[in-house]
Amino acid sequence: MCGIAGILNLRADYPVTREELEPMVGRLHHRGPDAHGFHCDGGLGLGHARLSIIDPAGGGQPMAGPAGDCWIAFNGEIFNYLELRADLIARGHRFRTRSDTEVILHLYQAHGDDFVHHLNGQFAIALWDARRRRLLLVRDRVGILPLFYTEQRGRLLFASEVKALLPAFDAAPALDPEALDEIMTFWAAQAPRTPFRGVRQLRPGEMLIAEHGGLHTRRYWDWLYPPEGGDYLNGSDDALAGQLRELLEDATRIRLRADVPVGAYLSGGLDSSALVGMIQAGGITALRTFSIGFQDQDLDETGFQQQVIRHVGADHSRVQCRAQDVGAAFPETVFHAESPVLRTAPVPMRLLSGLVRRQGFKVVLTGEGADEVLGGYDLFKEGKIRQFWAAQAGSAWRPLLLKRLYPYLNITRGQGLEYLKRFFGTGLDDPRSPFFSHLTRWQSTAQCKLFFSDGLQATLRDGGSDPIARLRQSLPPELDGWHPFHKAQYVEARTLMAAYLLCSQGDRMLMANSVEGRFPFLDHRVIAFANRLHPRMKMRALNEKFLLKRAMRGLVPEPVLSRHKQPYRAPDIPAFFSDGAGADYVEELLSPEVLHRYGYFHPARVQRLVEKIRRGRAIGNKDNMALVGILSTQLWHYHFVENHHRNFHGVTEGAVGRP
Amino acid sequence: MELEQKIKGYILENYLFTDDPSALASDDSLLDRGIVDSTGILEVIMFLEEEFGVSVEDEEMVPENLDSVRNLVAFVQRKRAAA
């Protein structure tokens, strides 16, 4: 993968210079350490940091189009470029390189803005049509690659990461309070919003057109499902499983295309095991795989990893991740993520991509997306049980099914039913709500806002900030007619996968070490197929990812097919506090003086949370999320606001100071 | 009163992170206020057992016993009287 950056004059009338682009591209060096390239054309400048994967000799960027009047800076991969290229050649197009980048330019010449519908891949594209003086910015369908933009002094600035925009800021950026409100509800700011006030991001499946001094956006793709009771795919379980397997094998096959060796992440769960099985079935015999190991037995999946490794005979490497490693790597992780986070889970992902890079690999395939596309999460199961319960709200035994999902609730047997009803009964009277499955989680997460400072609370109250109402307004109108399971899938894919998993925990953690991730389960053909499956093909009774398991028989060891799904988690509080004492930077950033100076959180309340942690009494999920959320917000401010000048107007490339 | 202060102080300190007694009324539902969730209720029980030496049986895990400062106080008093 790579990084892109650029400037377009909207109202400004002085030319864009290479000297302006260089510091922007310099901040993206980790995304593309192999080469930097620039193209300036009056009021337009494109920059590119390259990680060479396909056609290392001929694929340099920015690249000119066939007629010389179009220029592209492109971050990503077009996996079906060979087919597209052959098709274009048959229709008379002539190519100068073997790169996928050139294919995009020819497709644009042939189809205009509709070129995007032909692409199977992950991409952030800046395409300058010099003849029409028109700039097109495009982000891939599901949001694998990021693309940020802002306006400064009559100019549009855009880049793969916000840190590339910041050298053009005169003053330090400010935190958008409504973004923090969203993070403390959904775990992430929702596009186009970002944590940086005035900086926006393209939504997944969206293009931005800049022409005649103005900007407008157009959605070209979204997760869409058939109306409930409508046009689902027909076929027996085995027939549909066969079709799914064929699609997934092809999605995997085209993602192995590269001029450098390709490895794979292996968690020991169903998705990555299936992926590794498919890679081997596709004829890759000497596969290199990578995983994270945890000291904490509750988090570690080494046992299942070993079974898969033996089954497929992969050559495996593992990075051992201790709690103190997570704490030590957290500050720089927040710098890369560019956002407050509520979990430390991105940290091990960054340590893992570091291992991949040290082993000489630039590309890994991962199982990311299978849970969203094929229905794997406990949240979907919980939603299904609650729908079943809502259909007969007075039932005494229907809610007891929830105990299957949360074994620790077993201590509430007997009279615990009342508590079950209260914990999981929220919104039971509105089973058609698009947020039926998510509201409980969001309300629990929103408890973090208790720690907001009086000033921040007043700002949000006065501005009438309401993240859930904002999200509701942005939903597609068709959604009201979908099956509840599909509503849950849609909301999950947008609010959590695109906004958090693929960004803070995905692209940014891979790219921090110049490693490209590829995600066969997020091939848009797989999504289109899966979205037309009846929900019972995804969740059969309470058996999650039913059809995927059926499709992977024989390819994945039986114990992995039938194991209980384990959510990926990393150590939270223990990463920062050991025997009641916080790491130095933790103590400093959570001190009343610094909390007061930054202004986001209530110092006395945070002190009480810290005291609870020191006493070893912070055991719940809420306390963990609150601590990580507060600490990462403080780090965000430290990196991007307090040290704005040092980090973004100095001469260093991407270096980051430590608190 | 001492019992109520202790219980209320614990809830204020550990769930609302404040020492301002006006932040919680004795009749406030801990569930409705979002103060305890499914793991939070276990913390409350742990506190009762450690602090007051009472043992909470499964069938006693009902909101009538545990869902407000007033209910918690009455519950602990009943348990102590029965002991």
Short mmCIF file of C-alpha atoms in Angstrom, two decimals, chain A residues 148-381:
data_model
loop_
_atom_site.label_atom_id
_atom_site.label_comp_id
_atom_site.label_asym_id
_atom_site.label_seq_id
_atom_site.Cartn_x
_atom_site.Cartn_y
_atom_site.Cartn_z
CA PHE A 148 -9.02 12.76 4.89
CA TYR A 149 -9.56 16.30 3.69
CA THR A 150 -9.83 19.84 4.95
CA GLU A 151 -10.01 23.39 3.64
CA GLN A 152 -7.28 25.88 4.53
CA ARG A 153 -7.03 29.39 3.10
CA GLY A 154 -9.14 28.70 0.01
CA ARG A 155 -7.48 25.37 -0.72
CA LEU A 156 -8.57 21.77 -0.47
CA LEU A 157 -5.97 19.60 1.24
CA PHE A 158 -6.27 15.83 1.26
CA ALA A 159 -4.19 12.91 2.51
CA SER A 160 -4.18 9.29 3.65
CA GLU A 161 -3.61 10.35 7.24
CA VAL A 162 -4.40 13.52 9.15
CA LYS A 163 -0.74 13.93 10.13
CA ALA A 164 0.02 14.77 6.50
CA LEU A 165 -2.47 17.66 6.62
CA LEU A 166 -1.13 19.14 9.83
CA PRO A 167 2.06 20.71 8.41
CA ALA A 168 -0.28 23.06 6.51
CA PHE A 169 -2.06 24.14 9.71
CA ASP A 170 -0.85 27.47 11.11
CA ALA A 171 -2.26 26.78 14.54
CA ALA A 172 -2.62 23.52 16.44
CA PRO A 173 -5.81 21.60 15.61
CA ALA A 174 -8.65 21.29 18.12
CA LEU A 175 -10.56 18.22 19.26
CA ASP A 176 -14.09 18.09 17.88
CA PRO A 177 -16.23 17.61 21.03
CA GLU A 178 -18.98 15.86 19.06
CA ALA A 179 -16.42 13.40 17.74
CA LEU A 180 -15.42 12.57 21.32
CA ASP A 181 -19.12 12.18 22.10
CA GLU A 182 -19.34 9.64 19.24
CA ILE A 183 -16.19 7.82 20.32
CA MET A 184 -17.60 7.46 23.83
CA THR A 185 -20.75 5.94 22.29
CA PHE A 186 -19.77 3.91 19.20
CA TRP A 187 -16.01 3.49 19.91
CA ALA A 188 -15.16 5.76 16.93
CA ALA A 189 -16.08 9.01 15.23
CA GLN A 190 -18.46 8.42 12.35
CA ALA A 191 -17.43 9.59 8.88
CA PRO A 192 -17.33 12.28 7.64
CA ARG A 193 -16.52 13.44 11.18
CA THR A 194 -13.00 12.93 12.58
CA PRO A 195 -11.53 13.75 16.00
CA PHE A 196 -9.93 16.84 14.40
CA ARG A 197 -12.27 19.81 14.16
CA GLY A 198 -12.55 20.92 10.54
CA VAL A 199 -10.97 17.75 9.14
CA ARG A 200 -13.35 15.39 7.39
CA GLN A 201 -12.98 11.92 5.89
CA LEU A 202 -14.67 10.40 2.89
CA ARG A 203 -17.29 7.88 3.89
CA PRO A 204 -16.72 4.32 2.68
CA GLY A 205 -18.17 3.93 -0.82
CA GLU A 206 -18.11 7.66 -1.45
CA MET A 207 -16.47 9.96 -3.99
CA LEU A 208 -15.77 13.66 -3.63
CA ILE A 209 -15.77 15.87 -6.69
CA ALA A 210 -13.95 19.20 -6.61
CA GLU A 211 -14.68 21.50 -9.55
CA HIS A 212 -15.47 25.16 -10.20
CA GLY A 213 -14.15 26.03 -6.73
CA GLY A 214 -16.74 23.86 -4.94
CA LEU A 215 -17.02 20.39 -3.44
CA HIS A 216 -19.73 17.79 -3.56
CA THR A 217 -19.90 14.13 -2.58
CA ARG A 218 -21.67 11.14 -4.05
CA ARG A 219 -22.22 7.71 -2.51
CA TYR A 220 -21.55 5.03 -5.15
CA TRP A 221 -21.90 1.92 -2.94
CA ASP A 222 -23.47 0.88 0.37
CA TRP A 223 -24.26 -2.30 2.29
CA LEU A 224 -27.76 -3.08 1.03
CA TYR A 225 -30.02 -6.00 1.93
CA PRO A 226 -33.24 -7.36 0.43
CA PRO A 227 -36.55 -6.32 1.98
CA GLU A 228 -37.65 -8.69 4.76
CA GLY A 229 -39.52 -11.62 3.26
CA GLY A 230 -38.21 -10.60 -0.14
CA ASP A 231 -35.61 -11.58 -2.63
CA TYR A 232 -33.32 -13.98 -0.70
CA LEU A 233 -31.08 -16.47 -2.47
CA ASN A 234 -32.65 -19.88 -3.04
CA GLY A 235 -30.89 -23.18 -2.65
CA SER A 236 -30.11 -25.97 -0.23
CA ASP A 237 -27.58 -25.44 2.55
CA ASP A 238 -25.00 -27.43 0.61
CA ALA A 239 -25.62 -25.64 -2.68
CA LEU A 240 -25.27 -22.20 -1.08
CA ALA A 241 -22.23 -23.33 0.92
CA GLY A 242 -20.66 -24.45 -2.36
CA GLN A 243 -21.29 -21.06 -3.95
CA LEU A 244 -19.87 -19.26 -0.94
CA ARG A 245 -16.75 -21.43 -0.98
CA GLU A 246 -16.21 -20.75 -4.68
CA LEU A 247 -16.55 -17.00 -4.18
CA LEU A 248 -14.25 -16.96 -1.16
CA GLU A 249 -11.63 -19.03 -2.96
CA ASP A 250 -11.64 -16.61 -5.86
CA ALA A 251 -11.54 -13.61 -3.51
CA THR A 252 -8.52 -15.19 -1.85
CA ARG A 253 -6.85 -16.16 -5.13
CA ILE A 254 -6.85 -12.65 -6.58
CA ARG A 255 -5.57 -11.27 -3.25
CA LEU A 256 -2.45 -13.40 -3.58
CA ARG A 257 -1.40 -11.38 -6.63
CA ALA A 258 1.81 -9.52 -5.84
CA ASP A 259 5.39 -9.26 -7.00
CA VAL A 260 6.54 -9.78 -3.41
CA PRO A 261 5.88 -12.70 -1.02
CA VAL A 262 2.52 -12.74 0.78
CA GLY A 263 1.86 -14.04 4.32
CA ALA A 264 -1.24 -14.44 6.48
CA TYR A 265 -2.45 -13.64 10.00
CA LEU A 266 -3.57 -16.67 11.98
CA SER A 267 -5.55 -16.16 15.18
CA GLY A 268 -6.70 -19.74 15.64
CA GLY A 269 -10.33 -18.74 15.08
CA LEU A 270 -12.56 -19.95 12.30
CA ASP A 271 -12.03 -17.03 9.90
CA SER A 272 -8.26 -16.97 9.73
CA SER A 273 -8.12 -20.78 9.77
CA ALA A 274 -10.50 -20.87 6.82
CA LEU A 275 -8.41 -18.28 5.05
CA VAL A 276 -5.16 -20.18 5.57
CA GLY A 277 -6.90 -23.36 4.42
CA MET A 278 -8.07 -21.65 1.23
CA ILE A 279 -4.63 -20.18 0.52
CA GLN A 280 -3.10 -23.65 0.76
CA ALA A 281 -5.87 -25.24 -1.27
CA GLY A 282 -5.06 -22.62 -3.90
CA GLY A 283 -1.60 -24.10 -4.27
CA ILE A 284 0.61 -21.96 -1.99
CA THR A 285 2.63 -24.63 -0.26
CA ALA A 286 5.20 -22.67 1.74
CA LEU A 287 2.86 -20.31 3.54
CA ARG A 288 4.23 -17.97 6.22
CA THR A 289 1.77 -17.18 9.02
CA PHE A 290 1.90 -14.75 11.94
CA SER A 291 0.08 -14.46 15.25
CA ILE A 292 -0.05 -12.75 18.63
CA GLY A 293 0.42 -14.67 21.86
CA PHE A 294 -0.72 -13.33 25.23
CA GLN A 295 0.58 -14.15 28.70
CA ASP A 296 -2.95 -13.93 30.03
CA GLN A 297 -4.51 -17.35 29.37
CA ASP A 298 -7.96 -15.78 29.03
CA LEU A 299 -6.79 -13.83 25.98
CA ASP A 300 -4.39 -16.34 24.44
CA GLU A 301 -5.38 -18.64 21.55
CA THR A 302 -2.12 -20.50 21.08
CA GLY A 303 -3.72 -23.93 21.47
CA PHE A 304 -6.05 -23.49 18.53
CA GLN A 305 -3.30 -21.81 16.49
CA GLN A 306 -1.14 -24.91 16.94
CA GLN A 307 -3.92 -27.17 15.66
CA VAL A 308 -4.31 -25.13 12.49
CA ILE A 309 -0.55 -24.87 11.96
CA ARG A 310 -0.23 -28.65 12.20
CA HIS A 311 -3.24 -29.12 9.92
CA VAL A 312 -1.89 -26.95 7.12
CA GLY A 313 1.83 -27.24 7.83
CA ALA A 314 2.42 -23.48 7.84
CA ASP A 315 5.74 -21.87 8.76
CA HIS A 316 4.61 -19.79 11.72
CA SER A 317 6.00 -16.85 13.72
CA ARG A 318 4.53 -15.40 16.88
CA VAL A 319 5.00 -12.16 18.78
CA GLN A 320 4.54 -12.58 22.52
CA CYS A 321 2.64 -9.67 23.97
CA ARG A 322 2.91 -8.92 27.69
CA ALA A 323 0.78 -6.38 29.53
CA GLN A 324 3.75 -4.04 30.00
CA ASP A 325 4.53 -4.21 26.25
CA VAL A 326 1.04 -2.89 25.56
CA GLY A 327 1.52 -0.03 28.02
CA ALA A 328 4.92 0.86 26.58
CA ALA A 329 3.69 0.88 22.97
CA PHE A 330 0.43 2.70 23.66
CA PRO A 331 1.57 6.35 23.22
CA GLU A 332 2.97 5.80 19.74
CA THR A 333 -0.04 3.64 18.85
CA VAL A 334 -2.36 6.59 19.55
CA PHE A 335 -0.14 8.76 17.36
CA HIS A 336 -0.61 6.32 14.49
CA ALA A 337 -4.34 5.79 15.16
CA GLU A 338 -4.92 9.57 15.28
CA SER A 339 -7.92 9.00 17.52
CA PRO A 340 -8.86 8.30 21.11
CA VAL A 341 -9.72 4.62 21.51
CA LEU A 342 -11.59 2.67 24.19
CA ARG A 343 -9.57 -0.49 23.90
CA THR A 344 -5.87 -1.30 23.76
CA ALA A 345 -6.54 -3.93 21.08
CA PRO A 346 -4.81 -1.85 18.35
CA VAL A 347 -1.46 -2.16 20.16
CA PRO A 348 -0.86 -5.89 19.61
CA MET A 349 -1.92 -5.42 15.98
CA ARG A 350 0.91 -2.90 15.59
CA LEU A 351 3.39 -5.21 17.31
CA LEU A 352 2.23 -8.00 14.97
CA SER A 353 2.76 -5.96 11.80
CA GLY A 354 6.21 -5.10 13.19
CA LEU A 355 6.99 -8.82 13.35
CA VAL A 356 5.77 -9.28 9.76
CA ARG A 357 8.01 -6.48 8.54
CA ARG A 358 11.06 -7.78 10.42
CA GLN A 359 10.54 -11.14 8.73
CA GLY A 360 10.78 -9.39 5.36
CA PHE A 361 7.10 -9.39 4.39
CA LYS A 362 5.10 -6.44 3.04
CA VAL A 363 1.71 -8.09 2.49
CA VAL A 364 -0.58 -10.19 4.71
CA LEU A 365 -4.03 -11.65 4.17
CA THR A 366 -6.36 -11.60 7.18
CA GLY A 367 -9.79 -12.95 8.11
CA GLU A 368 -11.11 -9.48 8.99
CA GLY A 369 -14.73 -8.91 7.97
CA ALA A 370 -16.05 -12.48 8.20
CA ASP A 371 -18.00 -11.76 11.39
CA GLU A 372 -19.69 -8.72 9.87
CA VAL A 373 -20.40 -10.25 6.47
CA LEU A 374 -21.42 -13.74 7.55
CA GLY A 375 -22.91 -13.11 10.98
CA GLY A 376 -20.41 -14.12 13.64
CA TYR A 377 -20.70 -11.72 16.52
CA ASP A 378 -22.25 -12.43 19.91
CA LEU A 379 -24.02 -9.10 19.46
CA PHE A 380 -26.03 -10.63 16.58
CA LYS A 381 -26.85 -13.62 18.77
#
